[in-house]
PDB file of C-alpha atoms in Angstrom:
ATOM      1  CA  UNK L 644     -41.624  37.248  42.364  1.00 73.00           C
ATOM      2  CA  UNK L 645     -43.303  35.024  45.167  1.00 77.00           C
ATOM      3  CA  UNK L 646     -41.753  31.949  42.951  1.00 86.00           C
ATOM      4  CA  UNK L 647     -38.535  33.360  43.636  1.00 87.00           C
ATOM      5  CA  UNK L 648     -38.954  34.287  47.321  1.00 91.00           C
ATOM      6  CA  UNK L 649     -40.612  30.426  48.088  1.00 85.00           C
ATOM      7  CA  UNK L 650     -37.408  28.652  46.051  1.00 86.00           C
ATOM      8  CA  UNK L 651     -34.887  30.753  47.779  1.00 88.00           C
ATOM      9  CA  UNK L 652     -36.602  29.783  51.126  1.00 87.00           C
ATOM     10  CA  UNK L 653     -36.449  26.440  50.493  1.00 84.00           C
ATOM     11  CA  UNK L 654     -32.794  26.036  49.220  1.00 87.00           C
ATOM     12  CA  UNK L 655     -31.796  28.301  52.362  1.00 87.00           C
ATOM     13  CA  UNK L 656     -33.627  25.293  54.303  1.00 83.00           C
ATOM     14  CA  UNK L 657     -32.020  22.794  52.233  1.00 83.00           C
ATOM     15  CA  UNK L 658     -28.641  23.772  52.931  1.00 87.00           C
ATOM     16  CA  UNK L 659     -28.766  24.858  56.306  1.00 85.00           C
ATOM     17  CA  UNK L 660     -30.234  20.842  56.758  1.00 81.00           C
ATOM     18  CA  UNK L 661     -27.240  19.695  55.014  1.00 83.00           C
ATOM     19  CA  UNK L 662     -24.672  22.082  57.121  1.00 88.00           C
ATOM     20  CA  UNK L 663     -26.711  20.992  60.510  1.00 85.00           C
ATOM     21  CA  UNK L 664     -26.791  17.203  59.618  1.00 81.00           C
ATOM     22  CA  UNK L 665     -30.587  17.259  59.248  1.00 81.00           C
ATOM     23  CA  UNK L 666     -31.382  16.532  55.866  1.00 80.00           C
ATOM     24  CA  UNK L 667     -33.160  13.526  57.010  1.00 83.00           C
ATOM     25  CA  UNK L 668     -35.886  15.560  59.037  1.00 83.00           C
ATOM     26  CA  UNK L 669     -36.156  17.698  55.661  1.00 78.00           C
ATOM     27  CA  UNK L 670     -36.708  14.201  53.874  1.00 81.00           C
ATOM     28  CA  UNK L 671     -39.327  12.926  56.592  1.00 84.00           C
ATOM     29  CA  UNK L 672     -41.101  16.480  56.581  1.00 80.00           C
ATOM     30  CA  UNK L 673     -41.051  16.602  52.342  1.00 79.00           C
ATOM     31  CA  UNK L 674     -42.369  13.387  52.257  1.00 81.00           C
ATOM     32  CA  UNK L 675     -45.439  14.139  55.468  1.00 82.00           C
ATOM     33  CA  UNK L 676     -46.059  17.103  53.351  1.00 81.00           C
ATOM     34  CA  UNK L 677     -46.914  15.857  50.176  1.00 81.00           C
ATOM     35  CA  UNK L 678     -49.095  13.153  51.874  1.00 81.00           C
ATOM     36  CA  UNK L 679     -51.127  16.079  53.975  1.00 79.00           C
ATOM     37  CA  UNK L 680     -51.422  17.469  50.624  1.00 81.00           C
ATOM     38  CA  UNK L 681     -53.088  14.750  48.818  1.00 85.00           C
ATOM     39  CA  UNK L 682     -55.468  14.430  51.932  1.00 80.00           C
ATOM     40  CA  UNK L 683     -56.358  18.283  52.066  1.00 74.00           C
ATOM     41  CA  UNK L 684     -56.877  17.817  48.364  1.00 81.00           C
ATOM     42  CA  UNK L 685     -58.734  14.946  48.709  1.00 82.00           C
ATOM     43  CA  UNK L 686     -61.136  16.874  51.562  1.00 75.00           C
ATOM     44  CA  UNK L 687     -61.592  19.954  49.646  1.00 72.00           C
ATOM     45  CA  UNK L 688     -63.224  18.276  46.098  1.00 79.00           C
ATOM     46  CA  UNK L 689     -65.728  16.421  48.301  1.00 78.00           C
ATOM     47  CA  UNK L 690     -66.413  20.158  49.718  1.00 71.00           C
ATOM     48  CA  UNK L 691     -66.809  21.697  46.881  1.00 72.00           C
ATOM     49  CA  UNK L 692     -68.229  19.264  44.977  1.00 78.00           C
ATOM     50  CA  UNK L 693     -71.112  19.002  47.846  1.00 75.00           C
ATOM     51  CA  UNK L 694     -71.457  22.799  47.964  1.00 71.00           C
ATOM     52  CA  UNK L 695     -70.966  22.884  43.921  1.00 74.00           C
ATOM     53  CA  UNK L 696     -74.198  20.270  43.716  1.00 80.00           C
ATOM     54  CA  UNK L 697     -76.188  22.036  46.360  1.00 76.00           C
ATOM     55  CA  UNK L 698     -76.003  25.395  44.098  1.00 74.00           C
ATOM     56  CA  UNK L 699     -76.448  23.925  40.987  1.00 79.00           C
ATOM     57  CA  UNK L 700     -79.673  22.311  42.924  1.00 84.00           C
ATOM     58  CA  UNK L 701     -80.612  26.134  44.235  1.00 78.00           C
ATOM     59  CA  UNK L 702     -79.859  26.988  40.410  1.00 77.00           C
ATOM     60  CA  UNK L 703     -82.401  24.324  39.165  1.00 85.00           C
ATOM     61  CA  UNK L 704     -84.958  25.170  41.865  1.00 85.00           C
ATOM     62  CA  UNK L 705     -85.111  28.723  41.144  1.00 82.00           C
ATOM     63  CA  UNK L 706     -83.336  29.726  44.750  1.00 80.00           C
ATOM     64  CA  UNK L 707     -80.541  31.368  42.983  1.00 76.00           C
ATOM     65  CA  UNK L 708     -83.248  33.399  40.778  1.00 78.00           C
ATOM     66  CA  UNK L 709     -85.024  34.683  43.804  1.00 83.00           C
ATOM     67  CA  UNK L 710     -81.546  35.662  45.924  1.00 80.00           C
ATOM     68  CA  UNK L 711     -80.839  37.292  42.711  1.00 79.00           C
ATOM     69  CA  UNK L 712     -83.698  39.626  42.941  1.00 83.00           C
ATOM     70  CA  UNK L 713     -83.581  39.887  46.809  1.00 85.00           C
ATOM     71  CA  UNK L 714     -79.793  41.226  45.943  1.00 86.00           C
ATOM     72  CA  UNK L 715     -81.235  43.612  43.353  1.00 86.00           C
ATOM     73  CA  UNK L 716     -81.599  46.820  45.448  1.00 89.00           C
ATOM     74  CA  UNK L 717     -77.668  46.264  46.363  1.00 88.00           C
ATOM     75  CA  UNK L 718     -76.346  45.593  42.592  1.00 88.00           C
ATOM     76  CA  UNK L 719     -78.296  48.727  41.508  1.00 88.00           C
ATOM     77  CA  UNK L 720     -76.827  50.718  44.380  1.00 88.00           C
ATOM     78  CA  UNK L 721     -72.971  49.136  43.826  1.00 88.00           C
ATOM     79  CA  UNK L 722     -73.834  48.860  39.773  1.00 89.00           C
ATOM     80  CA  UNK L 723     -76.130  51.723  38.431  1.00 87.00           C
ATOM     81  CA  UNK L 724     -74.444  51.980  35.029  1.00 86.00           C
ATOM     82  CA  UNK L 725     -74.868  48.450  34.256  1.00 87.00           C
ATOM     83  CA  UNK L 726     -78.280  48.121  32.850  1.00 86.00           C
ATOM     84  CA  UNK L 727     -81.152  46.039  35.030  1.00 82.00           C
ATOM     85  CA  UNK L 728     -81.394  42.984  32.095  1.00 82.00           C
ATOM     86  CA  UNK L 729     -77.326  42.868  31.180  1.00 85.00           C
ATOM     87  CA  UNK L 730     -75.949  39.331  31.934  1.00 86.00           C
ATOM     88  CA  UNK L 731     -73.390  40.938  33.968  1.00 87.00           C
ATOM     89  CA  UNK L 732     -75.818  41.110  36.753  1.00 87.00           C
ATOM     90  CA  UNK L 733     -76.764  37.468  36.747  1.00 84.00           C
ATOM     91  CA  UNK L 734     -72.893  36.485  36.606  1.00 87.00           C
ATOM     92  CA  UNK L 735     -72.125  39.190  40.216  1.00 89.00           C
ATOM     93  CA  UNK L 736     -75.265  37.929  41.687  1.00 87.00           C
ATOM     94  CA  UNK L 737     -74.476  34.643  41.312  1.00 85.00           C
ATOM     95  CA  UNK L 738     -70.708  35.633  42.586  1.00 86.00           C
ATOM     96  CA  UNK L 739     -71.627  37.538  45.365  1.00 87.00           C
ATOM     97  CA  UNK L 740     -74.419  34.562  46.599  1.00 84.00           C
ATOM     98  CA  UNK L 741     -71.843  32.137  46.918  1.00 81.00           C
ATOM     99  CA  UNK L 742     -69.385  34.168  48.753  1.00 81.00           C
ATOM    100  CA  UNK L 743     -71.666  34.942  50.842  1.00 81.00           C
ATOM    101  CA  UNK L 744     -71.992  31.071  51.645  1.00 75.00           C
ATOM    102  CA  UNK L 745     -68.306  30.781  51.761  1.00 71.00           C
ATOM    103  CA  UNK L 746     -67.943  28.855  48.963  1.00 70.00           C
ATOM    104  CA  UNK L 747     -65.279  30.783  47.526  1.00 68.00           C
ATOM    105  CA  UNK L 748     -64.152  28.166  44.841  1.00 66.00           C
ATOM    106  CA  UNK L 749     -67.477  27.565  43.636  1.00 67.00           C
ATOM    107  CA  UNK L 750     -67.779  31.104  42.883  1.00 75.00           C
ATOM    108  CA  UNK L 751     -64.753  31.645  40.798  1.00 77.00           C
ATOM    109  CA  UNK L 752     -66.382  30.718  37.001  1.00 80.00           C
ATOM    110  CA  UNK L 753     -69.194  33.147  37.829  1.00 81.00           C
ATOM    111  CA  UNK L 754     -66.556  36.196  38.831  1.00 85.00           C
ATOM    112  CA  UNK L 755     -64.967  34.995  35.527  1.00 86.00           C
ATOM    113  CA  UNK L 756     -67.996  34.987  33.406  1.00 88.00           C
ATOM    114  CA  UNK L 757     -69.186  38.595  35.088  1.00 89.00           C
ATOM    115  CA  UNK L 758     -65.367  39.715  34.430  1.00 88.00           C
ATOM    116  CA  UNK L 759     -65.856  39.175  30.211  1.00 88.00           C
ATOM    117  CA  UNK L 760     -69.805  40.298  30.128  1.00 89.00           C
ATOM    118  CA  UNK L 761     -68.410  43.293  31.678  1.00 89.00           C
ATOM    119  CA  UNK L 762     -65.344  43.872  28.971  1.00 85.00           C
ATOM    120  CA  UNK L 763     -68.277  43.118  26.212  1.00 85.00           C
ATOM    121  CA  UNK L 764     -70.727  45.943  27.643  1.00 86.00           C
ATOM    122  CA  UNK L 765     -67.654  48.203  27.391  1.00 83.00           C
ATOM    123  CA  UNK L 766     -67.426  47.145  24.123  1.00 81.00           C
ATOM    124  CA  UNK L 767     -71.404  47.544  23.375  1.00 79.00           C
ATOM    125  CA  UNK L 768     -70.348  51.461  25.122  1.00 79.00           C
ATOM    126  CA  UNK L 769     -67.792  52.039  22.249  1.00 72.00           C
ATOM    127  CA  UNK L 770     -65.106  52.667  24.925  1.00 71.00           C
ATOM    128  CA  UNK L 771     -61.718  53.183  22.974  1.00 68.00           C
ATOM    129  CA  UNK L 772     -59.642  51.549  25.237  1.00 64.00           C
ATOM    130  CA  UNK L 773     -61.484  48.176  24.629  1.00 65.00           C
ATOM    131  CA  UNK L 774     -62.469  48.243  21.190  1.00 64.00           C
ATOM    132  CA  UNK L 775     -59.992  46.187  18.999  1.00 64.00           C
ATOM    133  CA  UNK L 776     -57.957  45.656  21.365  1.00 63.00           C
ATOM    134  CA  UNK L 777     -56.513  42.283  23.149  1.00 63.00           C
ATOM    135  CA  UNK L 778     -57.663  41.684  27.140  1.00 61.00           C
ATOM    136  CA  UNK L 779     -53.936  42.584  28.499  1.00 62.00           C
ATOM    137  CA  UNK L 780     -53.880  45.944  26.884  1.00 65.00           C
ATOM    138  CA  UNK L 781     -57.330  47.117  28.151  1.00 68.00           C
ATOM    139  CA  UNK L 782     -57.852  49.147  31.262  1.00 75.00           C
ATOM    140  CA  UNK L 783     -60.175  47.927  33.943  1.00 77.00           C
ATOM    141  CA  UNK L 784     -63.687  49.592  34.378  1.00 81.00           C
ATOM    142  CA  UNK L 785     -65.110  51.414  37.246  1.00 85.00           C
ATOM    143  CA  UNK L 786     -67.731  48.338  37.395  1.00 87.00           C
ATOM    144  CA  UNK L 787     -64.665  45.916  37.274  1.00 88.00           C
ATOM    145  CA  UNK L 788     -63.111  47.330  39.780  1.00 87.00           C
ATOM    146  CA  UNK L 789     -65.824  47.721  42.011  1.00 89.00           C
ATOM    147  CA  UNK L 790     -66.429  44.023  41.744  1.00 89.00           C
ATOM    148  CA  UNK L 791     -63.079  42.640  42.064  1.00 88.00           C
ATOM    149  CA  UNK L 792     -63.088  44.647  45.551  1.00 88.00           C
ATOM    150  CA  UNK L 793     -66.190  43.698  46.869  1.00 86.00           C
ATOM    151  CA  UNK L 794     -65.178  40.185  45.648  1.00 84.00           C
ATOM    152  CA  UNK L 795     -62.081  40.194  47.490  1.00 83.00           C
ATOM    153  CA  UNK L 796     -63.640  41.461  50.803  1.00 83.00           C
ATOM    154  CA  UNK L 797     -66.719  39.356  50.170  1.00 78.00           C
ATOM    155  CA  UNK L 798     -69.380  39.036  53.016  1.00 78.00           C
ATOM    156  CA  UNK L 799     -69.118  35.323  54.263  1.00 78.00           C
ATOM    157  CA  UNK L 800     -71.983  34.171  56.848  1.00 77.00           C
ATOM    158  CA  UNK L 801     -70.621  30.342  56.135  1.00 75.00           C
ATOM    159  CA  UNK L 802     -67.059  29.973  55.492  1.00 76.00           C
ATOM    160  CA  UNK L 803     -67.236  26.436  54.147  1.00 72.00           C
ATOM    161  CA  UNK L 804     -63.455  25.979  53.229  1.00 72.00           C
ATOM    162  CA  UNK L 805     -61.878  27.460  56.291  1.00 78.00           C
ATOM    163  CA  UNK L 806     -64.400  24.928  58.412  1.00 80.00           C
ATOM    164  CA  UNK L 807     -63.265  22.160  56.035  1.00 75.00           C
ATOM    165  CA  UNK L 808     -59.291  23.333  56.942  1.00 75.00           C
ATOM    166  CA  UNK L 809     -60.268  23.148  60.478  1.00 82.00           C
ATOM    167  CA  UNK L 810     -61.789  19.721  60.629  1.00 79.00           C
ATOM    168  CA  UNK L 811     -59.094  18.270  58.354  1.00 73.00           C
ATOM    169  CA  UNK L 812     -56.095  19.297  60.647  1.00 76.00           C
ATOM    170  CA  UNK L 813     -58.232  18.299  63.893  1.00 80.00           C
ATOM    171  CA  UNK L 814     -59.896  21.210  65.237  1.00 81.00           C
ATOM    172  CA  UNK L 815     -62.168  20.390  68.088  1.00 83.00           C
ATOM    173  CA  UNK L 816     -64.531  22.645  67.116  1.00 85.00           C
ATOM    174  CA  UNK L 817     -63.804  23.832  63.530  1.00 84.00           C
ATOM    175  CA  UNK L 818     -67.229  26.107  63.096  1.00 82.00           C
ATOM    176  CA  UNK L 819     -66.459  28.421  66.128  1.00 86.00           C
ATOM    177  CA  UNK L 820     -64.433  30.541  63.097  1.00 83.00           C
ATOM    178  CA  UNK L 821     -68.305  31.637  62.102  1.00 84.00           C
ATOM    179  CA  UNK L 822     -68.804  34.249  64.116  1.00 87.00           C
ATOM    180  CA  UNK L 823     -65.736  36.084  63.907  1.00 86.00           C
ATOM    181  CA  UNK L 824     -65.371  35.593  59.858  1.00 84.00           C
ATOM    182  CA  UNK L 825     -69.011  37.093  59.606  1.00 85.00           C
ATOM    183  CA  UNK L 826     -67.763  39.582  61.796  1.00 89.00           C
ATOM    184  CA  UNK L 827     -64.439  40.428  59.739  1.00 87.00           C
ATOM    185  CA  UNK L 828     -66.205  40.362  56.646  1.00 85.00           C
ATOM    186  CA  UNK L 829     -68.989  42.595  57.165  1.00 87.00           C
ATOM    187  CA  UNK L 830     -66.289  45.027  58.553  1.00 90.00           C
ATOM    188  CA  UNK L 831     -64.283  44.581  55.342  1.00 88.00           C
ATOM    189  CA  UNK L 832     -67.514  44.538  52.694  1.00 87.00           C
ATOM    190  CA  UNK L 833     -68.590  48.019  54.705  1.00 89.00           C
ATOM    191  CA  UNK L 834     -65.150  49.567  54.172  1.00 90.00           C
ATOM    192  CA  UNK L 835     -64.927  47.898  50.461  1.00 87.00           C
ATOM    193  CA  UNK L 836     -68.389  49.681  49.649  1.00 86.00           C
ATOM    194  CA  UNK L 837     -67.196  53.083  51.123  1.00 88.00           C
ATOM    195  CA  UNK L 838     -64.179  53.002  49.277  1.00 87.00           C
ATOM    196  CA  UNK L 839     -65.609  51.711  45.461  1.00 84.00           C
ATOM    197  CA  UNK L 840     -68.465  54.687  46.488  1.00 83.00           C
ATOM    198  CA  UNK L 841     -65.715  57.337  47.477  1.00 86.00           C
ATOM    199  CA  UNK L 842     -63.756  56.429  44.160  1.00 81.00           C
ATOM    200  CA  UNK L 843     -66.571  56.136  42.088  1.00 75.00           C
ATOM    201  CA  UNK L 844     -66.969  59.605  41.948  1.00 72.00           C
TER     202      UNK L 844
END
C-alpha cells in the first residue's frame, strides 16, 4: 500500500512540475537527493559498524553476559513461560541491551534469532498451530507478541542513530535529543509493559 501512496505522490509532483514549468527544480532536487542519500548512507555504516564492534567487544569481554543476568529479574517478570536456560532469553537480552543503547540496527539479527527460538519452543510445546506447519500460516505467541511490543517501544538511554541524523544534517547540538528520547521511551516501555501484562491474562 505505502508503495502505492509514495509513487502516486511523486507522479502528482512530477506533473504538477511539468504543468508549473518546474521540472528543472524537480531535476536539481532528484539529483541533491540521491547525493544526501549516499552521504547519510555513508554516515550510518561507520555508526553502526562502530557500535556493531563495540558490542561484539562487550560480547567477547563477557559485558553482554553480565547485562544479561542484571536483566534477568525483568525477562522472568515479562517472560515466565519461557524457561530460565532456553536460548530465547539470550537472543531478547541481547535485543533489549542494544536498544537500550540506541543501536537499533545492531539489534535487529538478535530480535530475529529470539523471533525463530521462540517458534521452535512452541514447537518443543507441541502447539498445533506450529507443528508442521510453514512460518506464514502460524499464529504469533503470547511471548512473541510481548517482545515485538516491548521491542517496538524499546527503552533508549543513547539514541545513537537519531544523534548520527542530527550531526549529518548540521545540528548544532545533535545529543540534546537524549533527554527527551529517554524520556519518551520510558513513557512508552511503561505503557508497553502494562499493556503485554493486561493482555497476558
Amino acid at each position: 500500500m505505502l508503495n502505492y501512496i509514495w509513487a502516486f505522490m511523486i507522479l502528482l509532483g512530477v506533473i504538477y512540475a511539468a504543468c508549473t514549468g518546474q521540472m528543472s527544480q524537480v531535476t536539481n532536487a532528484a539529483l541533491d537527493s540521491a547525493g544526501e542519500a549516499i552521504s547519510l548512507c555513508i554516515t550510518m555504516a561507520g555508526v553502526v559498524g562502530l557500535w556493531m564492534g563495540l558490542m561484539e567487544i562487550a560480547k567477547k569481554a563477557g559485558i553482554i553476559e553480565k547485562l544479561t543476568r542484571g536483566i534477568g529479574p525483568f525477562l522472568n517478570f515479562m517472560f515466565p513461560k519461557i524457561p530460565k536456560n532456553h536460548i530465547a532469553r539470550e537472543y531478547i537480552a541481547t535485543n533489549i541491551i542494544a536498544n537500550v543503547l540506541g543501536l537499533g540496527w545492531a539489534c535487529t539479527p538478535a530480535g530475529l534469532k529470539a523471533m525463530e527460538a521462540l517458534a521452535k519452543l512452541e514447537e518443543e510445546r507441541g502447539n498445533p498451530a506450529y507443528l508442521g506447519k510453514a512460518a506464514k500460516e502460524r499464529a504469533a505467541s503470547n511471548e512473541m507478541c510481548t517482545f515485538l511490543i516491548l521491542n517496538i517501544s524499546s527503552l533508549q538511554l543513547i539514541p545513537v542513530n537519531m544523534i548520527a541524523y542530527r550531526s549529518q544534517y548540521g545540528s548544532a547540538n545533535p545529543a540534546v535529543i537524549i533527554a527527551p528520547a529517554i524520556l519518551a521511551t520510558l513513557l512508552s516501555t511503561f505503557i508497553a509493559v502494562l499493556y503485554c501484562k493486561a493482555k497476558d491474562r
